[in-house]
C-alpha atoms as an extended CHARMM CRD file, in Angstrom:
* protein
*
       191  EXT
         1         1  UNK       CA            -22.4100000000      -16.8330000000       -1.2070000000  PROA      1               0.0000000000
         2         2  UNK       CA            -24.6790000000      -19.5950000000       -0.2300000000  PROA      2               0.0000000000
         3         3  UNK       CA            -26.6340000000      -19.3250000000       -3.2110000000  PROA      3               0.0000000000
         4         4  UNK       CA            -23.9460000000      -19.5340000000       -5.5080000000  PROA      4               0.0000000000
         5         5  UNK       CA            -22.7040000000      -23.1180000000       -3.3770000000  PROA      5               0.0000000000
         6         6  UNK       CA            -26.1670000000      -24.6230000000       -3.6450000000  PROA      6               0.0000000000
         7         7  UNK       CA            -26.0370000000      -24.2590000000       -7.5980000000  PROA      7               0.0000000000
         8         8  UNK       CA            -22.3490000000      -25.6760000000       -7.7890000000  PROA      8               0.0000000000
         9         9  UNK       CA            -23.5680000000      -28.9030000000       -5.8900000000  PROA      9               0.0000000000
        10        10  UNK       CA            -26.7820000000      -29.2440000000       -7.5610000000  PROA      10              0.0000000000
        11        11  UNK       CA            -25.2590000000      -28.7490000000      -11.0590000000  PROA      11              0.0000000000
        12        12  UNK       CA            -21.3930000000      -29.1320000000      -10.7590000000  PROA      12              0.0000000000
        13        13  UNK       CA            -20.2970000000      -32.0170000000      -12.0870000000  PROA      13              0.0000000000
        14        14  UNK       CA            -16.6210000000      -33.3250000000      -11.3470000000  PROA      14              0.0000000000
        15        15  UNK       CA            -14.2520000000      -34.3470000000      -14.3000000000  PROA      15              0.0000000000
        16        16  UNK       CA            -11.0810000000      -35.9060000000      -13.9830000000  PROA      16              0.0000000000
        17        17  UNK       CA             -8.0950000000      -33.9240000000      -13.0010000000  PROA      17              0.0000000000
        18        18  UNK       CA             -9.5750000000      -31.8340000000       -9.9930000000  PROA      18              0.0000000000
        19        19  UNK       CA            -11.8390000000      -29.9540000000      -12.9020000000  PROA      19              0.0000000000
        20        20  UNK       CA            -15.2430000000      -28.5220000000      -12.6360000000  PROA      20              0.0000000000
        21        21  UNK       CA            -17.7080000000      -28.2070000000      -15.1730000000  PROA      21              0.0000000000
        22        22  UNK       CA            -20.2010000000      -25.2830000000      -14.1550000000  PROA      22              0.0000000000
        23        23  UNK       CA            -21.7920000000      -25.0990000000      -17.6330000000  PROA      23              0.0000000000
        24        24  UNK       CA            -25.5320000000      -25.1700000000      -16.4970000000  PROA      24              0.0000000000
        25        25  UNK       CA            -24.9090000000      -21.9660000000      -15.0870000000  PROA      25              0.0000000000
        26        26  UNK       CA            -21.6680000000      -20.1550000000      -15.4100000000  PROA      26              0.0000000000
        27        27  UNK       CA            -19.4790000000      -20.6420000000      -18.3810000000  PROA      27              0.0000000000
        28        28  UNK       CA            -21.8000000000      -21.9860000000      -20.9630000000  PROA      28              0.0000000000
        29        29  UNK       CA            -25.1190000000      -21.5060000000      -20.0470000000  PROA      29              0.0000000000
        30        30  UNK       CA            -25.5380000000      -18.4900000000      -17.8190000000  PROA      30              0.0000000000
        31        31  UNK       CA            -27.9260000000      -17.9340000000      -14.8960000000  PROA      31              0.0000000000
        32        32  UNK       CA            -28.5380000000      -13.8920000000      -15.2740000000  PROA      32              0.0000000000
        33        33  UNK       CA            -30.4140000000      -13.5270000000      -12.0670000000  PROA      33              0.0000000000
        34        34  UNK       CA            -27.3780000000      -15.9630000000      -10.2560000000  PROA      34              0.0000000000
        35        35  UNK       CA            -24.8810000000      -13.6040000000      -12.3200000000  PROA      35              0.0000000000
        36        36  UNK       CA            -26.5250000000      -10.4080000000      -10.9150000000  PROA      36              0.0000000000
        37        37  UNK       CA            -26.4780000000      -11.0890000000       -7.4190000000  PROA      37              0.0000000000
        38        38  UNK       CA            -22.7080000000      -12.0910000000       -8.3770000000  PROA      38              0.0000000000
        39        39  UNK       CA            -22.0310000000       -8.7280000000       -9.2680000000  PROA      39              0.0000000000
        40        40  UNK       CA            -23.7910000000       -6.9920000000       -6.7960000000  PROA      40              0.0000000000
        41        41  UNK       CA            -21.4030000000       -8.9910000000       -4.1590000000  PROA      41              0.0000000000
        42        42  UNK       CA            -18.1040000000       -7.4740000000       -6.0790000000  PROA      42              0.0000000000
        43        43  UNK       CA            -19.4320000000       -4.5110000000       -6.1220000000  PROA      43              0.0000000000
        44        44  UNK       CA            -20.2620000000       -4.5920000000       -2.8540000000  PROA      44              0.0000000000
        45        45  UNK       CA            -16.7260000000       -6.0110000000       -1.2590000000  PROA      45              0.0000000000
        46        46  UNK       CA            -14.8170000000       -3.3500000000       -3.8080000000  PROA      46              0.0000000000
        47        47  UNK       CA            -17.2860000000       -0.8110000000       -2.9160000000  PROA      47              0.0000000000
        48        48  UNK       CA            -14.4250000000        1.6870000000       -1.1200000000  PROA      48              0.0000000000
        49        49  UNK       CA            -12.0250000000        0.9420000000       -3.4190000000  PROA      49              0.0000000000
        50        50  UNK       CA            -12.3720000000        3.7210000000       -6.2280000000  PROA      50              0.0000000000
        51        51  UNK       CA            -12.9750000000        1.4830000000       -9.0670000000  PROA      51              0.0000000000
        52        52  UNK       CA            -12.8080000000        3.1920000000      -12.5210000000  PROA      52              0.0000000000
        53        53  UNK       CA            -12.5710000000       -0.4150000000      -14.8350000000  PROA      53              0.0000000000
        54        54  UNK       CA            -13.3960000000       -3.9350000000      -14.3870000000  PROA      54              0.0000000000
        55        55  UNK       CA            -11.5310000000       -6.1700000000      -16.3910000000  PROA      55              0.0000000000
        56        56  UNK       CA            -11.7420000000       -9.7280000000      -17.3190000000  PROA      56              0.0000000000
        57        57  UNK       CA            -11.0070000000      -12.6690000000      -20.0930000000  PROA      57              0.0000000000
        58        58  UNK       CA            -13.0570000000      -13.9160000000      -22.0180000000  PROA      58              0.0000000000
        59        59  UNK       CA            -15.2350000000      -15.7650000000      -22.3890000000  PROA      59              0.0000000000
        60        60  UNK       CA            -16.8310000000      -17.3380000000      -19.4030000000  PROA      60              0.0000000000
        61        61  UNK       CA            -15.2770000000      -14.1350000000      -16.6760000000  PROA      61              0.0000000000
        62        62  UNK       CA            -17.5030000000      -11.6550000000      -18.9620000000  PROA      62              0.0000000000
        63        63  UNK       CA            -21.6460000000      -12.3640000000      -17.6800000000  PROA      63              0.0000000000
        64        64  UNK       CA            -20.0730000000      -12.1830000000      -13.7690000000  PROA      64              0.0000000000
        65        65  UNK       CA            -17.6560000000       -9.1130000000      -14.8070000000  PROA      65              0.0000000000
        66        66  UNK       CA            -20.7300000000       -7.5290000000      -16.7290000000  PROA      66              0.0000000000
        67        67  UNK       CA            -22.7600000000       -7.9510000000      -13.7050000000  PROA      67              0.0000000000
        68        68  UNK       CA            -19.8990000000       -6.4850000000      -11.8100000000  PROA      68              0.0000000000
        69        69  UNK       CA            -19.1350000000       -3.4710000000      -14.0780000000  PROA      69              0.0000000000
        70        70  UNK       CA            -23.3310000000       -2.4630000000      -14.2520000000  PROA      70              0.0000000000
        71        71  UNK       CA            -23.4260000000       -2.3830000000      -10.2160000000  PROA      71              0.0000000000
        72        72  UNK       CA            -20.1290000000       -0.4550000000      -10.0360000000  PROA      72              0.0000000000
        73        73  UNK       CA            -21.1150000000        1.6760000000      -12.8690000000  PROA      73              0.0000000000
        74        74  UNK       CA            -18.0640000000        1.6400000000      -14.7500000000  PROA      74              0.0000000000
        75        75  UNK       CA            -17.3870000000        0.2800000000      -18.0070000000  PROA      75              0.0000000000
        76        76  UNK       CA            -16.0050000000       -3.3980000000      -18.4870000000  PROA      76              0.0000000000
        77        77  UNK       CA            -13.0290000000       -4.2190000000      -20.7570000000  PROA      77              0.0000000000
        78        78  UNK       CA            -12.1920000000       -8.2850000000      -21.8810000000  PROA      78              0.0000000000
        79        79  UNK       CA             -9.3390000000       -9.4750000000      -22.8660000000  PROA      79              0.0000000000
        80        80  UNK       CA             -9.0090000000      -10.8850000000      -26.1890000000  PROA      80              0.0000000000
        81        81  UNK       CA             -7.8100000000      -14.3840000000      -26.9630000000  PROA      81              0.0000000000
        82        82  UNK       CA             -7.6690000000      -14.5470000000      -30.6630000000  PROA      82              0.0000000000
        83        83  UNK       CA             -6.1760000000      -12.1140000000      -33.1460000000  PROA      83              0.0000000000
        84        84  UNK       CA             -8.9100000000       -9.7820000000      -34.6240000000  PROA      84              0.0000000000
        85        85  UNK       CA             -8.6330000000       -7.5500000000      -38.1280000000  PROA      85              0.0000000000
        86        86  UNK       CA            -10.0820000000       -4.8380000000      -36.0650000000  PROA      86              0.0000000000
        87        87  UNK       CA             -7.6490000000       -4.9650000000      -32.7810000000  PROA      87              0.0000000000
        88        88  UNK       CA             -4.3230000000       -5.8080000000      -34.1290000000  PROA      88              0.0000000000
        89        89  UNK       CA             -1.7730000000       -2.9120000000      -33.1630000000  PROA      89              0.0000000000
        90        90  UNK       CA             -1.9130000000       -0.5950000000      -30.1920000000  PROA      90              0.0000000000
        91        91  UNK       CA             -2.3950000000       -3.7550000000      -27.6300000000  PROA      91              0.0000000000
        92        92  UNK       CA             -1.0950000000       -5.0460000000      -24.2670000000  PROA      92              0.0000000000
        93        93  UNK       CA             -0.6680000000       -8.2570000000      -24.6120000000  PROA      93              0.0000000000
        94        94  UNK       CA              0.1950000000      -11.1080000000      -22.0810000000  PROA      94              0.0000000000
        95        95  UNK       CA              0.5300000000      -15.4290000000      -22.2820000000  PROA      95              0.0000000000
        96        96  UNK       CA             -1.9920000000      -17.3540000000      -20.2490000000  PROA      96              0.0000000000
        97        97  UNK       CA             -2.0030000000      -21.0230000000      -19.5680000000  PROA      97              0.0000000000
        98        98  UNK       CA             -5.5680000000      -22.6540000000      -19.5430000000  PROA      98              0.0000000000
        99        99  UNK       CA             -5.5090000000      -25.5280000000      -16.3610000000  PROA      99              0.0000000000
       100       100  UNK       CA             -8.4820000000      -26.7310000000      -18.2310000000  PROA      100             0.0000000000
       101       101  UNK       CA             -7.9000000000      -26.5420000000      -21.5350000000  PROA      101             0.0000000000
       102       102  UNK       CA             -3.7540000000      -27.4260000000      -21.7170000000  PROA      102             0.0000000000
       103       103  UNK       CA             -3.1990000000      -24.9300000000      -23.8700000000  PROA      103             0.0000000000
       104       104  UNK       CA             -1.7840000000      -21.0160000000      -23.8650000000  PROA      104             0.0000000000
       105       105  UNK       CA             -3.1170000000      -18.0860000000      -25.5060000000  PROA      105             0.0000000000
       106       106  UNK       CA             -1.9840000000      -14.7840000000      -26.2410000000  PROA      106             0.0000000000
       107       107  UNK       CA             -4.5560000000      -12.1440000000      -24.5350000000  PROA      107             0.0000000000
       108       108  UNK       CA             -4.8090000000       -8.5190000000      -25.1810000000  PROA      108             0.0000000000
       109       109  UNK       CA             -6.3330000000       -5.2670000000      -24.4390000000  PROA      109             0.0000000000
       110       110  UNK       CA             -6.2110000000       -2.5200000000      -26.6130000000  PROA      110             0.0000000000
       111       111  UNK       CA             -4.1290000000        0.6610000000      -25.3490000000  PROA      111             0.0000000000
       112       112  UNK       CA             -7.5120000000        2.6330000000      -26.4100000000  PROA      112             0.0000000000
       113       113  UNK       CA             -9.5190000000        1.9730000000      -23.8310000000  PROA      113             0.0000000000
       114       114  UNK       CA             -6.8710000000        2.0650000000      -20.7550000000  PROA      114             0.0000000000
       115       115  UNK       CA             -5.9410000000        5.1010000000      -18.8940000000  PROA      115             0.0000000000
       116       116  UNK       CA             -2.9880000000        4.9520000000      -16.7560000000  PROA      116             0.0000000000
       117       117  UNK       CA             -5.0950000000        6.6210000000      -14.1230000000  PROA      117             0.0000000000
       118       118  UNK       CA             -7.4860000000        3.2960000000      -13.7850000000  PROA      118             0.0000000000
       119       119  UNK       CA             -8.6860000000        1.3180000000      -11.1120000000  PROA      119             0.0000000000
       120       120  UNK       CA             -8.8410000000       -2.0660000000      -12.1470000000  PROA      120             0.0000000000
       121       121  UNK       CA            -11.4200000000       -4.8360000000      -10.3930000000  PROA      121             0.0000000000
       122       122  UNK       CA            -10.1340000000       -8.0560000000      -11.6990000000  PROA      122             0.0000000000
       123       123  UNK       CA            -12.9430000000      -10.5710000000      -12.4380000000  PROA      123             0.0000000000
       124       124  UNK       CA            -12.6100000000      -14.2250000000      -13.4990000000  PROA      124             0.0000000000
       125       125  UNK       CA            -15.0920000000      -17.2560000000      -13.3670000000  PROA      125             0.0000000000
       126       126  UNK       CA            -12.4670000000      -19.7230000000      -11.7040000000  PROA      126             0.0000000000
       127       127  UNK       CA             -9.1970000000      -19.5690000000       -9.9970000000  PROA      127             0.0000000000
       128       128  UNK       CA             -7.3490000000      -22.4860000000       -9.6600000000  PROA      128             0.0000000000
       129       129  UNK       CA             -3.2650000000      -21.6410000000      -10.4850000000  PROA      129             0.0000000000
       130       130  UNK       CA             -4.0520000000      -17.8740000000      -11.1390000000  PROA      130             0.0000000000
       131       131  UNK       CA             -3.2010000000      -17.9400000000      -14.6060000000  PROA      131             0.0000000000
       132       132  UNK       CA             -6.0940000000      -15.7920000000      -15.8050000000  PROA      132             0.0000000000
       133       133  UNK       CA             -5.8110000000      -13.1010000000      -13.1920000000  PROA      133             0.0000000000
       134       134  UNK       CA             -1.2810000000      -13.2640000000      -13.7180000000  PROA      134             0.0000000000
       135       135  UNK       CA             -2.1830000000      -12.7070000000      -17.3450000000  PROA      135             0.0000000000
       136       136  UNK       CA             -4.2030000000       -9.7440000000      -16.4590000000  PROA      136             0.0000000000
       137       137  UNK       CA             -1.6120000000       -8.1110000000      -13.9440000000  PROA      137             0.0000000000
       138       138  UNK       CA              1.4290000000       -9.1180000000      -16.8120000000  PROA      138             0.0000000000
       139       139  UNK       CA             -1.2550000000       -6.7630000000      -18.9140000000  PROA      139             0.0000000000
       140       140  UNK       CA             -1.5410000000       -4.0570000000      -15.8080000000  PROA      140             0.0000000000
       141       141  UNK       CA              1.9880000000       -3.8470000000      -14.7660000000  PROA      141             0.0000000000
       142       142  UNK       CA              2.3700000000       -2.9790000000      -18.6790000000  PROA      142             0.0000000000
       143       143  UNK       CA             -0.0270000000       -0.2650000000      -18.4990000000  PROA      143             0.0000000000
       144       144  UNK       CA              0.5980000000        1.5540000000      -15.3390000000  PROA      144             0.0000000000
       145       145  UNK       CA             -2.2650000000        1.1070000000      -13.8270000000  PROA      145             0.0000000000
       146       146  UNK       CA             -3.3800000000        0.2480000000      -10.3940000000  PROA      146             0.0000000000
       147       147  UNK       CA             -5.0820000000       -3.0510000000       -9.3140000000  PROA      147             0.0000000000
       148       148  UNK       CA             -7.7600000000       -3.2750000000       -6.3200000000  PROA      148             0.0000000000
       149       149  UNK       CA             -8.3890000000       -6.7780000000       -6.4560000000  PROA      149             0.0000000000
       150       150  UNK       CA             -9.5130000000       -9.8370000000       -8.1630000000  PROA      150             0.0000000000
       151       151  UNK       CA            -13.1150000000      -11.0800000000       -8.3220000000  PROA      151             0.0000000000
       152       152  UNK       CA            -13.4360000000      -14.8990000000       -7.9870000000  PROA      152             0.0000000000
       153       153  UNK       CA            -16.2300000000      -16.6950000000       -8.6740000000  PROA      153             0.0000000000
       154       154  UNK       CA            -14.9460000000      -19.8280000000       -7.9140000000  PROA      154             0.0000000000
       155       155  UNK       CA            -11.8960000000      -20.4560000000       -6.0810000000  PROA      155             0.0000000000
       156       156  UNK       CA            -10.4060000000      -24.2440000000       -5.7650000000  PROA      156             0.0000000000
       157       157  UNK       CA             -8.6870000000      -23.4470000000       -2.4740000000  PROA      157             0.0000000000
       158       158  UNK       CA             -6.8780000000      -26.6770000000       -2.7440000000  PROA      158             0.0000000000
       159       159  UNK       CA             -4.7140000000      -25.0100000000       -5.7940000000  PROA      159             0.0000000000
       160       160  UNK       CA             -2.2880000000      -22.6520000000       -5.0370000000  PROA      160             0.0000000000
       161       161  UNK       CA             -3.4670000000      -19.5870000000       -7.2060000000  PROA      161             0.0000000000
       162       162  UNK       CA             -5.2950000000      -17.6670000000       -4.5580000000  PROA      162             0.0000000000
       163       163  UNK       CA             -2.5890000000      -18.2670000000       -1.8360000000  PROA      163             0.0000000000
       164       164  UNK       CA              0.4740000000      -16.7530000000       -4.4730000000  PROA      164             0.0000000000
       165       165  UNK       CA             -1.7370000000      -14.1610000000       -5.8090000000  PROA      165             0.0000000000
       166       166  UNK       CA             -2.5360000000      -12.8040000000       -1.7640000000  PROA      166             0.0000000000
       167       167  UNK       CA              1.8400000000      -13.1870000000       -1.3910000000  PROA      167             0.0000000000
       168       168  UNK       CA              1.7990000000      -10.9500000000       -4.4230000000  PROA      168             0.0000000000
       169       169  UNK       CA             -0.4870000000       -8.3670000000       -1.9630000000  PROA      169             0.0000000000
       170       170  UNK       CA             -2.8860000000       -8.5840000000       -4.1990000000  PROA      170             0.0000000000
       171       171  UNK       CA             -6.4880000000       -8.3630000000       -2.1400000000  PROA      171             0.0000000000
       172       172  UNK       CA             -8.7150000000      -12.2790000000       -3.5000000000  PROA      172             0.0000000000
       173       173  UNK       CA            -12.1640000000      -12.3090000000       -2.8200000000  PROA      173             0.0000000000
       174       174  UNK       CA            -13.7880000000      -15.5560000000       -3.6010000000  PROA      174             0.0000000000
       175       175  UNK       CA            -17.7260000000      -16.0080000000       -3.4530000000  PROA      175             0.0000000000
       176       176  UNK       CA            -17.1090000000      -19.6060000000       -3.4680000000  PROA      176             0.0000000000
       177       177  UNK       CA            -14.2350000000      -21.6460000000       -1.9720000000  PROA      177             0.0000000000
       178       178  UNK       CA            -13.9510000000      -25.0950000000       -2.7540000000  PROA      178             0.0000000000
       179       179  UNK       CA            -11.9030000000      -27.2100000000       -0.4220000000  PROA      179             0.0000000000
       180       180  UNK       CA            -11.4840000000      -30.5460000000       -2.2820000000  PROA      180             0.0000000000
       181       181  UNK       CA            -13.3210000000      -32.5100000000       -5.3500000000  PROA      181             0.0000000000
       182       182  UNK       CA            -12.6380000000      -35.9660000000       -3.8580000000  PROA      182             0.0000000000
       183       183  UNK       CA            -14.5000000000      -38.7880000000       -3.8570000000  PROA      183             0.0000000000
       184       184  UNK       CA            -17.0910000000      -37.1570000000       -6.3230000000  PROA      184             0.0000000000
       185       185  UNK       CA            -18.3800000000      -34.4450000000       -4.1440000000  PROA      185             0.0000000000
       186       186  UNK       CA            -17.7110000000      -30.9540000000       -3.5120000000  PROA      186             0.0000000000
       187       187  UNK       CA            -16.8440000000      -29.6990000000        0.0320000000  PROA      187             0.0000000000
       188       188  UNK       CA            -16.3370000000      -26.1230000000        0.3850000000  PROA      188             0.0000000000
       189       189  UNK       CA            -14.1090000000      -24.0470000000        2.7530000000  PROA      189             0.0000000000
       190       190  UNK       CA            -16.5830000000      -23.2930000000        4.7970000000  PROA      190             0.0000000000
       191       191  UNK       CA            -18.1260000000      -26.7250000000        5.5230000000  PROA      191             0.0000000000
């Protein structure tokens, strides 16, 4: 999605630690046009595959799963990270390890709103060791349900999350796929 790589280089900034910041447009601040377009392109590449639910984590995987879930015209379920008064029994829950953040949280859906009939589209903003999406097929395998795919945003193709995710037989499709971070500059896949 060329669009999608000219906003990474014009706004991505590279951190220490292979990480990279996409707040201008992503995971802080969001770009809803730049989100829409996202979603069309999931819904587009899972168009055949009977999707009944997209699911993602929040926070930053919600605008693109929104986007998703509105051109697929199903309804869009987020995982929990924090313990809520209101969802606190009835849940599938699952550890994930934040890359970026060095920590793990507990993430949960509530048993409500999943039918062991679904379709799941897995959507997430990054993927670097698969974490996010593992967290969300702990929470799947759990349920019953069946899984059509992950949505990627952003894929650092140089981490190995996409390549044990696709052993797994699960389908990856990445809208951007970033090769390496070095030297300060972003080259993707495809250049």
């Amino acid at each position: 999605m060329k669009e999608l790589q000219e906003k990474i280089k014009q706004y991505g900034t590279i951190l220490p630690d292979n990480v990279l910041k996409v707040d201008a447009f992503l995971n802080h601040q969001v770009d809803p046009e730049l989100m829409f377009k996202v979603g069309q392109e999931f819904a587009q590449l899972f168009a055949d595959e009977g999707i009944t639910k997209v699911w993602t984590v929040e926070s930053s995987g919600i605008a693109p799963a929104v986007m998703t879930g509105l051109a697929l015209e199903v309804p869009v379920i987020f995982a929990r990270k924090h313990k809520s008064l209101t969802l606190n029994q009835n849940m599938y829950t699952a550890d994930v390890y934040s890359y970026t953040k060095k920590t793990t949280n507990r993430i949960s859906i509530s048993k409500k709103y999943v039918d062991p009939n679904d379709r799941i589209l897995m959507i997430d903003d990054f993927l670097a060791n698969g974490q996010a999406v593992e967290g969300m097929l702990e929470i799947a395998d759990q349920a019953g349900v069946d899984v059509a795919g992950a949505g990627i945003v952003i894929e650092k193709s140089f981490q190995p999350g996409a390549q044990e995710l696709k052993a797994r037989g699960i389908r990856v499709e990445s809208l951007a796929r970033i090769k390496s971070l070095t030297d300060g500059k972003v080259t993707f896949m495809e250049d």
